[in-house]
PDB file of C-alpha atoms in Angstrom:
ATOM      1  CA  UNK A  11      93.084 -16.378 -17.774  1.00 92.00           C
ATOM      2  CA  UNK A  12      94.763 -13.417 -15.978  1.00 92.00           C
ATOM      3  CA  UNK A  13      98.227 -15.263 -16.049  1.00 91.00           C
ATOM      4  CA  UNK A  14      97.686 -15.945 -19.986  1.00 92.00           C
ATOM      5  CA  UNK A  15      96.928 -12.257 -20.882  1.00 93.00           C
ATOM      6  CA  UNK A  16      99.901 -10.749 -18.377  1.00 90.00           C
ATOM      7  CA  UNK A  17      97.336  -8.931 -16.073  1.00 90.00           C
ATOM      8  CA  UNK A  18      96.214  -9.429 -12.740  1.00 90.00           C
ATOM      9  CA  UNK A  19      92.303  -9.142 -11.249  1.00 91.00           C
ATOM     10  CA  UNK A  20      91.957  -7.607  -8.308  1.00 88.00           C
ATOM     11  CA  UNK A  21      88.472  -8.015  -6.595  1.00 89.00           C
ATOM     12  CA  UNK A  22      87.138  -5.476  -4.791  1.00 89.00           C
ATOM     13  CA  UNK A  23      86.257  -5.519  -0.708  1.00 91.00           C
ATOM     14  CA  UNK A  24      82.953  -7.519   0.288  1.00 90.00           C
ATOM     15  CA  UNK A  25      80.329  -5.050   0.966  1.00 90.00           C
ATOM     16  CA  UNK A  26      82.331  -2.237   0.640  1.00 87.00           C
ATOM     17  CA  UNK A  27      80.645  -0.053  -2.191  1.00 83.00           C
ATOM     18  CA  UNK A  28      82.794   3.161  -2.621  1.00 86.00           C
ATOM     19  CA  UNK A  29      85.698   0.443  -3.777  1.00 88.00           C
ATOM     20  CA  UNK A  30      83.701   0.063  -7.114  1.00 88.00           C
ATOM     21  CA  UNK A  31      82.265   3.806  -7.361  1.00 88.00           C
ATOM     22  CA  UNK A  32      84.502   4.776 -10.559  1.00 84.00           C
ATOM     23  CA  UNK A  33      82.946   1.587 -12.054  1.00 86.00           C
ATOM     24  CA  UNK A  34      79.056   2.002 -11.217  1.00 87.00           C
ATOM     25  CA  UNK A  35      79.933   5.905 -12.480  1.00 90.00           C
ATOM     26  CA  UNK A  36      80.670   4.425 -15.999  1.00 90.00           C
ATOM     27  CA  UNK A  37      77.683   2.199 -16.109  1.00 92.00           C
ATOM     28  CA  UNK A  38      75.621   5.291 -15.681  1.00 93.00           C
ATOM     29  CA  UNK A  39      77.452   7.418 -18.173  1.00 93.00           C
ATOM     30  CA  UNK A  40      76.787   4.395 -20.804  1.00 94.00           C
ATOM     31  CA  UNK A  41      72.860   4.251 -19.752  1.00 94.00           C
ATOM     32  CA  UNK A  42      72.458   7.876 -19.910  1.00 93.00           C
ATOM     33  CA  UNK A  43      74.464   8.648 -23.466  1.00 94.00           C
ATOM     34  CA  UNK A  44      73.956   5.608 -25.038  1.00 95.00           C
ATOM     35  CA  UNK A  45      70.922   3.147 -23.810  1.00 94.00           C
ATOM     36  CA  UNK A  46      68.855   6.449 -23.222  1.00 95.00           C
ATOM     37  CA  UNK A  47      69.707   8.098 -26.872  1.00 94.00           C
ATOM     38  CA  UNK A  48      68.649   4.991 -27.796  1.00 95.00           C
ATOM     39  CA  UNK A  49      65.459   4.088 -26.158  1.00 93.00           C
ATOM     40  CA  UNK A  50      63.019   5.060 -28.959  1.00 92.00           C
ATOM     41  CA  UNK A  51      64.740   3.863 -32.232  1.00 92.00           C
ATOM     42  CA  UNK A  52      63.552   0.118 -33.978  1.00 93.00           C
ATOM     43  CA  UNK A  53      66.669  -1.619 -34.710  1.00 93.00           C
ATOM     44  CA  UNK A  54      66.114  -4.603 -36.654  1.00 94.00           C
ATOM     45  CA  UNK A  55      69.210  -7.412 -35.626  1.00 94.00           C
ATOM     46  CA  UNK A  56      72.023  -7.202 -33.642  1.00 95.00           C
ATOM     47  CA  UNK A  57      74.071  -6.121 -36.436  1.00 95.00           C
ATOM     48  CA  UNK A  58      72.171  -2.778 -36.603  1.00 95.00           C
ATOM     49  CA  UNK A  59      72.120  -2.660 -32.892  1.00 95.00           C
ATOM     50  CA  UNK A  60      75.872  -3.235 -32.508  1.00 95.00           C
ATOM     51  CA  UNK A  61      76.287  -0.505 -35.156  1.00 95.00           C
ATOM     52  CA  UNK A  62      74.142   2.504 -33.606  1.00 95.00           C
ATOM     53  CA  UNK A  63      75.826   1.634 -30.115  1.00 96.00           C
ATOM     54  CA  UNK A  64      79.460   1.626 -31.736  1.00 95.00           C
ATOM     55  CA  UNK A  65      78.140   5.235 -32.930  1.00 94.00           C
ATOM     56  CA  UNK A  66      77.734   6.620 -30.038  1.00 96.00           C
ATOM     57  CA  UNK A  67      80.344   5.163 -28.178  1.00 96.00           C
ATOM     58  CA  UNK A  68      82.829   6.986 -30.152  1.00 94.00           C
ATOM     59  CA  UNK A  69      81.107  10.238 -29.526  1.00 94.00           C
ATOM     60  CA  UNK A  70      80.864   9.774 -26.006  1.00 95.00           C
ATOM     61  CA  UNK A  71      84.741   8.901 -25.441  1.00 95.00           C
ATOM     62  CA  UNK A  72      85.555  11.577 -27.856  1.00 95.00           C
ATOM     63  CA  UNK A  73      82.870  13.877 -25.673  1.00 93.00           C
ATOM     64  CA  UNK A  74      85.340  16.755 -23.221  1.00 94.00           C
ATOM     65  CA  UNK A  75      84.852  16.179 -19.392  1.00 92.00           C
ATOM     66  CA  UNK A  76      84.079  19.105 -17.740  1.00 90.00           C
ATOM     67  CA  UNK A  77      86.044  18.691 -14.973  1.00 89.00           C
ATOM     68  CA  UNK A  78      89.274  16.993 -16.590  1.00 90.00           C
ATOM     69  CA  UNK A  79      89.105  19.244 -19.369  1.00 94.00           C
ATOM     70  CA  UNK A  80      89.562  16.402 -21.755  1.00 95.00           C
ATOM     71  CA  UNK A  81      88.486  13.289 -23.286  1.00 95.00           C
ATOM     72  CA  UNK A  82      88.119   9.638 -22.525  1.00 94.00           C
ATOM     73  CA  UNK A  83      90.085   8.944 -25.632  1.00 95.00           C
ATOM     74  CA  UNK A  84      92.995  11.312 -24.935  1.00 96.00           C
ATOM     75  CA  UNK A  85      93.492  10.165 -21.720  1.00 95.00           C
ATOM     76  CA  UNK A  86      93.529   6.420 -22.166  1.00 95.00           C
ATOM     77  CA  UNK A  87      95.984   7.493 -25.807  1.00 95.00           C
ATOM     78  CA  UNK A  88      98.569   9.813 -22.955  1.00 95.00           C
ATOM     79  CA  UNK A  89      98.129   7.401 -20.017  1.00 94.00           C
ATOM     80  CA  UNK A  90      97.228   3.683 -20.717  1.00 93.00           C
ATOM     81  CA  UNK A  91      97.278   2.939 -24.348  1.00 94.00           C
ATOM     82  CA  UNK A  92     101.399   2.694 -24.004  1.00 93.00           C
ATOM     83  CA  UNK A  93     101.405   0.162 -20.950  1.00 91.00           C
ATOM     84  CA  UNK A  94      99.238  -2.302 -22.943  1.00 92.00           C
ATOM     85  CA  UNK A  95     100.723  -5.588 -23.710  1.00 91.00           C
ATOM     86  CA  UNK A  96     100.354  -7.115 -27.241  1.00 93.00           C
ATOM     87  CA  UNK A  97      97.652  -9.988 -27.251  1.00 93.00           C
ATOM     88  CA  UNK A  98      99.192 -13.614 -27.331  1.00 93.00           C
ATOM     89  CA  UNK A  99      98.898 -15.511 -30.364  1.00 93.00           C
ATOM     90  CA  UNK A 100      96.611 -18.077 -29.313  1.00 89.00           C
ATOM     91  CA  UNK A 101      93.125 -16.479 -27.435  1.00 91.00           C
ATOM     92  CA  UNK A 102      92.924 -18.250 -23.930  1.00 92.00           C
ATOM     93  CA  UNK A 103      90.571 -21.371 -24.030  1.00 90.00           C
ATOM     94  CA  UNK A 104      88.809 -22.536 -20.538  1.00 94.00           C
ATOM     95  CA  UNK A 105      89.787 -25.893 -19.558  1.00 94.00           C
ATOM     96  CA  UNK A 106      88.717 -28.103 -16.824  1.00 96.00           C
ATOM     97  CA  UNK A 107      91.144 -30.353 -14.669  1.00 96.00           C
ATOM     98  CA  UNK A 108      90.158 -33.691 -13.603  1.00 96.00           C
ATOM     99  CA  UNK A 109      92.341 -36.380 -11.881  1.00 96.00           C
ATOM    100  CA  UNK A 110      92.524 -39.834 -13.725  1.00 95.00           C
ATOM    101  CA  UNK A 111      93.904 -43.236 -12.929  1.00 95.00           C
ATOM    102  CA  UNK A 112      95.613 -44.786 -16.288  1.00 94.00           C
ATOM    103  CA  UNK A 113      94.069 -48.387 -16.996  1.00 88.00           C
ATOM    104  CA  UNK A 114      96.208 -51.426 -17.414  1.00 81.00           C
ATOM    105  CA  UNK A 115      95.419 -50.870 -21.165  1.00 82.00           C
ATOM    106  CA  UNK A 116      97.223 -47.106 -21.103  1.00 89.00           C
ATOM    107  CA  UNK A 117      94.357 -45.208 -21.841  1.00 92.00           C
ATOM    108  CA  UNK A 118      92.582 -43.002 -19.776  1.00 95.00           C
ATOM    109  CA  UNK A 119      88.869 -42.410 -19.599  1.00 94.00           C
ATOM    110  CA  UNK A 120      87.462 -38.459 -19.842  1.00 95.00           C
ATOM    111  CA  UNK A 121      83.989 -38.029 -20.226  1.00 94.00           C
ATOM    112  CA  UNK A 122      83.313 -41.339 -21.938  1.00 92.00           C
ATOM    113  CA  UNK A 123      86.230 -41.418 -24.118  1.00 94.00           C
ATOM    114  CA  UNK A 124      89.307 -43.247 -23.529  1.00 92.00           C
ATOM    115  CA  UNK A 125      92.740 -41.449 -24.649  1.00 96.00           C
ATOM    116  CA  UNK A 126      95.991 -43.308 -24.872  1.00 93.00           C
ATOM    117  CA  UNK A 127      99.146 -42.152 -22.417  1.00 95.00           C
ATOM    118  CA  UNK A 128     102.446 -43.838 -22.804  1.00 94.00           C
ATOM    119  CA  UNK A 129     102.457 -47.831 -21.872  1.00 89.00           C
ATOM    120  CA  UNK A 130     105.430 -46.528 -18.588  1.00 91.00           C
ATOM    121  CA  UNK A 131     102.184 -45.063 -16.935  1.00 94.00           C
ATOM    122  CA  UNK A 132      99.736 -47.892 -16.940  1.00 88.00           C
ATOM    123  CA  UNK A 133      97.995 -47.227 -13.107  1.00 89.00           C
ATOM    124  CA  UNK A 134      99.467 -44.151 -12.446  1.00 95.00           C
ATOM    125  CA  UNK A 135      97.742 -41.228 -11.850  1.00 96.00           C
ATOM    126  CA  UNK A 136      97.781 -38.563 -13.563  1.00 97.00           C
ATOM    127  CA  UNK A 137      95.907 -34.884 -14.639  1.00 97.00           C
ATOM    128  CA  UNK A 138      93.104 -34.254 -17.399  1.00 97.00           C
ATOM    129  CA  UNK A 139      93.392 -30.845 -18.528  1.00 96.00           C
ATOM    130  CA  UNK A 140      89.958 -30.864 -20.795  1.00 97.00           C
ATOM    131  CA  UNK A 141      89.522 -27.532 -22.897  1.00 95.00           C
ATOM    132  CA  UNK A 142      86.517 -27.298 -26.191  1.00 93.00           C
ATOM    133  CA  UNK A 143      88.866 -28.706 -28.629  1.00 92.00           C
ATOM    134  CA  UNK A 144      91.387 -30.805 -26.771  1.00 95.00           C
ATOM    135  CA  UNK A 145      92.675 -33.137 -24.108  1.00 97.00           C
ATOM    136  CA  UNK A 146      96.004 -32.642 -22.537  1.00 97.00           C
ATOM    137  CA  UNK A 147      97.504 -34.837 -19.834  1.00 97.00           C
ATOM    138  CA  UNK A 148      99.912 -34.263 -17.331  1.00 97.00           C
ATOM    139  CA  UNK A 149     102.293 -36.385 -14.998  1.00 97.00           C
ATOM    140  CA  UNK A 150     103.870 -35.090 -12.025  1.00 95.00           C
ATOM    141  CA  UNK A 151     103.613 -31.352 -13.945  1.00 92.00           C
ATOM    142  CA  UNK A 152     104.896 -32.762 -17.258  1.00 95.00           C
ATOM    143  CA  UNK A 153     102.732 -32.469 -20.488  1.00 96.00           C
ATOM    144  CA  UNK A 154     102.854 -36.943 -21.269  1.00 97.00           C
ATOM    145  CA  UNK A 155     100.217 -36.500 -24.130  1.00 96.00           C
ATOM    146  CA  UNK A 156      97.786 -34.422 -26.520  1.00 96.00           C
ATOM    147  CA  UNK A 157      94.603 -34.983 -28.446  1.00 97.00           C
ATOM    148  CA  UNK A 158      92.005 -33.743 -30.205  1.00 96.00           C
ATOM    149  CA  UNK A 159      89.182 -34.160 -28.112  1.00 95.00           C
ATOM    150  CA  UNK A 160      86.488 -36.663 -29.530  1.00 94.00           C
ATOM    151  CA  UNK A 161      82.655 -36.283 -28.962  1.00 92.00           C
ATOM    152  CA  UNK A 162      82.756 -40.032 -29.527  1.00 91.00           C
ATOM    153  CA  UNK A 163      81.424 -42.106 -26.092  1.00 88.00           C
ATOM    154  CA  UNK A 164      83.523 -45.554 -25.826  1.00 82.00           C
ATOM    155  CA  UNK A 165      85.502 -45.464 -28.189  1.00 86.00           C
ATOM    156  CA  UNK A 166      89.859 -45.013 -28.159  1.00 87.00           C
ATOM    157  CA  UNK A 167      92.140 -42.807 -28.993  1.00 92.00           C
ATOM    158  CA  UNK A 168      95.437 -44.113 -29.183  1.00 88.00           C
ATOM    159  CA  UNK A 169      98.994 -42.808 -30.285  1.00 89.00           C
ATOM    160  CA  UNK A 170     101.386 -45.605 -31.649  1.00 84.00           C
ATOM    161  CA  UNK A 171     104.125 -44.058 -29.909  1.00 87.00           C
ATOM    162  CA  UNK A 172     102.219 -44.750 -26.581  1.00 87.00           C
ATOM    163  CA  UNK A 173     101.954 -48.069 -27.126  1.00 81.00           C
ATOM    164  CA  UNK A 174     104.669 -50.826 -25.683  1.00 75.00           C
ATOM    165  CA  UNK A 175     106.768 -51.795 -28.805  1.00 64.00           C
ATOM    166  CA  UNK A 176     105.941 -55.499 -30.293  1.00 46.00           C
ATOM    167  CA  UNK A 177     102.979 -55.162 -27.989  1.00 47.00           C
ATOM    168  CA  UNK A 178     104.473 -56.061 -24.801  1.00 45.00           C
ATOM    169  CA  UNK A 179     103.097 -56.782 -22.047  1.00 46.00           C
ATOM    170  CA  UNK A 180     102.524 -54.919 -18.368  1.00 44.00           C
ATOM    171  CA  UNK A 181     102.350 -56.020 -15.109  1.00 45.00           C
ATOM    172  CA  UNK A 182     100.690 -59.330 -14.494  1.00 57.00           C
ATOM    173  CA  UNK A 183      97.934 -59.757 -17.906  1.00 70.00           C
ATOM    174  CA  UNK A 184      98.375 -60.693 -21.021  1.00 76.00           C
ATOM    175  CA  UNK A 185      95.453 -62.003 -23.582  1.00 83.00           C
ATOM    176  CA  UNK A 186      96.666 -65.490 -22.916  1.00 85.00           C
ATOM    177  CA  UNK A 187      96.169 -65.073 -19.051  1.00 87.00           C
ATOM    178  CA  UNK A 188      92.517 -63.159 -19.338  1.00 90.00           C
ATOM    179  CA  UNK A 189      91.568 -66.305 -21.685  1.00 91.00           C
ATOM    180  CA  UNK A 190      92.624 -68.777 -18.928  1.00 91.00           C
ATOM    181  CA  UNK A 191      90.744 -66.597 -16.248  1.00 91.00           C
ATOM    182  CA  UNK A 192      87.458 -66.819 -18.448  1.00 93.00           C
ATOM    183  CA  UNK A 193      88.047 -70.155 -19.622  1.00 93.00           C
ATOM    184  CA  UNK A 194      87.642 -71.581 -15.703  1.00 93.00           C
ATOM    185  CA  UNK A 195      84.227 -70.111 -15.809  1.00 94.00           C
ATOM    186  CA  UNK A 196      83.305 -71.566 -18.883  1.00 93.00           C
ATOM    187  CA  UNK A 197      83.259 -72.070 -22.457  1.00 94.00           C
ATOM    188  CA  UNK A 198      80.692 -68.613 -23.017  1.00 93.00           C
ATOM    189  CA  UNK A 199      83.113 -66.728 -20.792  1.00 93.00           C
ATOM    190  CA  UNK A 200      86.255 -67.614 -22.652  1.00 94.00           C
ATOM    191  CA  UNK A 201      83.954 -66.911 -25.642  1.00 93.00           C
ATOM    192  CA  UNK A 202      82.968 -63.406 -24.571  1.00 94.00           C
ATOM    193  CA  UNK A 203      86.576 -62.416 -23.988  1.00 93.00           C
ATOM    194  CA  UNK A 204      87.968 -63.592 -26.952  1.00 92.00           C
ATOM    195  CA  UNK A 205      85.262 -61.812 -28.539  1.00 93.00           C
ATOM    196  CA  UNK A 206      85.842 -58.301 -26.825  1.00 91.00           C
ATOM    197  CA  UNK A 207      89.716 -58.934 -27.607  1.00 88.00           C
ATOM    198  CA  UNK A 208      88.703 -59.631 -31.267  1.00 89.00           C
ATOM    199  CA  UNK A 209      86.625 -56.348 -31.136  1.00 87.00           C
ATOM    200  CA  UNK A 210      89.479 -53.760 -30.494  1.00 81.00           C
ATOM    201  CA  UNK A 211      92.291 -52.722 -33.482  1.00 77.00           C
ATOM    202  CA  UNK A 212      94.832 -53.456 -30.786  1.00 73.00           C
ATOM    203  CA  UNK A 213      94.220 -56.079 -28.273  1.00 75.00           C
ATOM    204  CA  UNK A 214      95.171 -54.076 -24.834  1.00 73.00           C
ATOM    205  CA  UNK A 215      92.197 -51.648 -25.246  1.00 78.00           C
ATOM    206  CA  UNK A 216      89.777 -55.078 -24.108  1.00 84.00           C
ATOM    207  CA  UNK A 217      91.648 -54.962 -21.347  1.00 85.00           C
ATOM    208  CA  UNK A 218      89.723 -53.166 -18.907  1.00 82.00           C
ATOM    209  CA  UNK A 219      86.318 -54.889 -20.364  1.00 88.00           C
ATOM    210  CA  UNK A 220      87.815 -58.614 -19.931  1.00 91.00           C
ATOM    211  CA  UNK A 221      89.047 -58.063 -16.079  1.00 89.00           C
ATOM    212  CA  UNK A 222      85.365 -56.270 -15.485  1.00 90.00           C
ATOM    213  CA  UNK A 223      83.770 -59.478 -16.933  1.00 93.00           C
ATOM    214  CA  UNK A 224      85.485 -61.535 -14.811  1.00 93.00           C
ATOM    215  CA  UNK A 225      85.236 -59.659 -11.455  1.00 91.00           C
ATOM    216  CA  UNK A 226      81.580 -60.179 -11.850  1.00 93.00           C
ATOM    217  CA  UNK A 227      82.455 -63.435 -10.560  1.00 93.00           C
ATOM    218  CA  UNK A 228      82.442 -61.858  -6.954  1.00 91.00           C
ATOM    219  CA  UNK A 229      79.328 -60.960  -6.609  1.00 91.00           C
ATOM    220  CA  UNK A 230      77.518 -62.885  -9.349  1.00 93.00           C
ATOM    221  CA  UNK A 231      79.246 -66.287  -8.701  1.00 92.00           C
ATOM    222  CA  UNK A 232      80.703 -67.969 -11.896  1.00 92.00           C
ATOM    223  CA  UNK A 233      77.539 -70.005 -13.183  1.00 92.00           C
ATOM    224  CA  UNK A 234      75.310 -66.449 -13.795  1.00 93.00           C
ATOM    225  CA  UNK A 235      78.437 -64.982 -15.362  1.00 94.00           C
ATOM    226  CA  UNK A 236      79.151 -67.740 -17.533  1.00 93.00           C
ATOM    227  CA  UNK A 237      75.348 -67.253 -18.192  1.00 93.00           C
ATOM    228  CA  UNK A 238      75.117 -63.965 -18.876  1.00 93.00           C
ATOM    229  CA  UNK A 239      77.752 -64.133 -21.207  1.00 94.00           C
ATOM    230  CA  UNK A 240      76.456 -66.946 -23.102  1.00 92.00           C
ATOM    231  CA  UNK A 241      73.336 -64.399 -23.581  1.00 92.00           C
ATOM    232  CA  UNK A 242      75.729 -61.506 -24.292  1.00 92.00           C
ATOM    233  CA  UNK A 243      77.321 -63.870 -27.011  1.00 93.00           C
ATOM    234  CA  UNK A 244      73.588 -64.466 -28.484  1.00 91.00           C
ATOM    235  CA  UNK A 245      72.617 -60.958 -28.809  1.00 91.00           C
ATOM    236  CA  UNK A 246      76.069 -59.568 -29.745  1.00 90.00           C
ATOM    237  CA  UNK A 247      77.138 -57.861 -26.869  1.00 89.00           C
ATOM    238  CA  UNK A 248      80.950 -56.837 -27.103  1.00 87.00           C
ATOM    239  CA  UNK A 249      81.472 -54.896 -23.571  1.00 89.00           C
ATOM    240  CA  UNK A 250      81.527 -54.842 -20.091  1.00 90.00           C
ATOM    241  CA  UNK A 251      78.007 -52.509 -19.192  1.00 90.00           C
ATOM    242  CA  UNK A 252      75.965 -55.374 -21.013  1.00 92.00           C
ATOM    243  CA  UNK A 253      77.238 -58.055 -19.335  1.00 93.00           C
ATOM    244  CA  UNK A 254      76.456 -56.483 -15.648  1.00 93.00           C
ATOM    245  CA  UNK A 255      73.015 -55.361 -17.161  1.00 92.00           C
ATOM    246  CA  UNK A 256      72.021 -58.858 -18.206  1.00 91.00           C
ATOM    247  CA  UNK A 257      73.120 -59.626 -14.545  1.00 92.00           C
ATOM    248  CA  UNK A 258      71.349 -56.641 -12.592  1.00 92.00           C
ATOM    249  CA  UNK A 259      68.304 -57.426 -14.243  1.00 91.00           C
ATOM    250  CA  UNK A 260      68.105 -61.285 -14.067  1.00 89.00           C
ATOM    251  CA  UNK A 261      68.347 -61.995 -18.015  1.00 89.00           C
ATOM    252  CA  UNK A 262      70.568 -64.887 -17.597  1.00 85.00           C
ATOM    253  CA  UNK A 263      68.356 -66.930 -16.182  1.00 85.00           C
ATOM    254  CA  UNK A 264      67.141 -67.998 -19.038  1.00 80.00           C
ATOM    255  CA  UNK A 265      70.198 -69.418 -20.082  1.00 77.00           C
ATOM    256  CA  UNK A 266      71.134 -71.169 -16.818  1.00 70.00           C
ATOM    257  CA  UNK A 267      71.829 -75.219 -17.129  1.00 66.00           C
ATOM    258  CA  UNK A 268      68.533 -77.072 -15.565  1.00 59.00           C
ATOM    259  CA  UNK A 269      69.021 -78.446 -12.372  1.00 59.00           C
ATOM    260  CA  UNK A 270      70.210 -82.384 -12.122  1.00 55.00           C
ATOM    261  CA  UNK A 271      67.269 -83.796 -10.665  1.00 60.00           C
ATOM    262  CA  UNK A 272      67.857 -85.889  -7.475  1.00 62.00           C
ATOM    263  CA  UNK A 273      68.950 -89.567  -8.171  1.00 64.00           C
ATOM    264  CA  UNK A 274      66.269 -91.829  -7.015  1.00 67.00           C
ATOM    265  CA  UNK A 275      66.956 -93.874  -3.675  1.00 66.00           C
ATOM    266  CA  UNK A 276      69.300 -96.994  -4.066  1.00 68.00           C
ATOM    267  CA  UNK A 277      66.883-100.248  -3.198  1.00 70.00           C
ATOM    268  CA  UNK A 278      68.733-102.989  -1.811  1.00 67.00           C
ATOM    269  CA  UNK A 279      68.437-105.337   1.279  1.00 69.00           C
ATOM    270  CA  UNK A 280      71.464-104.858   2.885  1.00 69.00           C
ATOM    271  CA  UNK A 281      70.176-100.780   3.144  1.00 69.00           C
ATOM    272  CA  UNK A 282      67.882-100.377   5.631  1.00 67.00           C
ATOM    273  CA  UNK A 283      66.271 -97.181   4.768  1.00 61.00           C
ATOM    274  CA  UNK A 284      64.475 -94.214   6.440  1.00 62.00           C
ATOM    275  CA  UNK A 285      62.109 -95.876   7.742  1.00 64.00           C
ATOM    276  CA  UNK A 286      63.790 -98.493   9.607  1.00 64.00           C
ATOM    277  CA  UNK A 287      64.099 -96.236  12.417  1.00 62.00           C
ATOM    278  CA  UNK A 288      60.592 -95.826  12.888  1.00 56.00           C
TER     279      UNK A 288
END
């Protein structure tokens, strides 16, 4: 903020009063001429109030010191009113910084909204500068992209300029690779991503939900994923978070293939059986 407006903030010592004195003075002069003049008159809004304090404030800057033998006013008009720099043209807005990785998809994710970098960044990392109406971010110092911030959770923002031109493809994955990942797990797998692919105006943003799907497999093992998406297809689910929920809370089950009962023992005399050795 200091390095938008041109001016510097000095703090003053810790636990060192007398470095703040001329400041604690002027609260007191504003308490005793203003708040205190004050004190007994019903003022109905802030409007009013703002008014009756602007009142007095000019009579107490245009008030003669005794000891300076002049005013507030004249003394900021002689001395400071000539240093002051002109305000910029835009008023400062507070951001916050955050450090993202780009997905294979080019987007990155700030508080639950993905926004679109260009495709040349896909897993690098790179800065979130987040301000109250926008998203800026930055590679190795160097402004990559701008957008209007959404309030919109899961959902994209993307630039067509970002993205790679007759939608080519990055690093290892492609649509046809994440449908022959799902499609060794099964039919409702393959289903699931092709669904999810479907889902998105361009088919890169599915990206990060397809590879989630399938590195449920890990921990999961492939019959409960291909499960759980076969109960995600039933009920509509489009994403990665209801996939893993069906699977943290045992909901596939109900859609797991019944067992294949044990085959019956093979009679025949040339077997001699369990109990032959009895």
């Amino acid at each position: 903020m200091a390095a938008h407006y041109g001016t510097a903030v000095v703090p003053t010592r810790v636990r060192k009063p007398r470095d703040k004195a001329k400041v604690e003075v002027g609260v007191q002069v504003v308490e005793r001429w203003i708040l205190a003049r004050l004190r007994n008159q019903r003022l109905f809004g802030l409007e009013e109030a703002n008014g009756a304090v602007h009142a007095l404030l000019e009579s107490l800057n245009g008030r003669t010191m005794r000891r300076l033998g002049t005013s507030r006013r004249a003394l900021f008009e002689s001395l400071e009113q000539g240093a002051l720099l002109p305000l910029p043209a835009e008023p400062y807005a507070y951001a916050e910084w955050r450090r993202c990785r780009v997905g294979l998809d080019y987007h990155v994710e700030v508080l639950g909204h993905w926004y679109s970098v260009p495709h040349r960044l896909a897993r690098a990392v790179v800065d979130a500068r987040i301000t109250e109406r926008g998203v800026e971010l930055f590679h190795n110092g160097s402004r990559v992209a701008a957008h209007v911030r959404s309030p919109l959770r899961h959902r994209h923002t993307t630039v067509p300029e970002h993205m790679p031109s007759a939608h080519r493809r990055y690093a290892d994955w492609t649509p046809a690779r994440l449908r022959r990942e799902a499609a060794a797990i099964g039919p409702a797998a393959l289903g699931m991503v092709e669904a999810v692919l479907r889902a998105k105006p361009h088919p890169e943003q599915g990206f990060r939900a397809c590879l989630g799907i399938l590195g449920l497999v890990r921990g999961y093992g492939a019959a409960r994923v291909e499960a759980a998406c076969q109960r995600g297809l039933s009920i509509g689910a489009r994403n990665y978070a209801s996939i893993a929920s069906i699977l943290r809370n045992g909901l596939d089950r109900a859609f797991a293939p019944e067992p294949v009962p044990d085959a019956p023992p093979i009679r025949h005399p040339n077997i001699r059986g369990g109990g032959y050795h009895h």
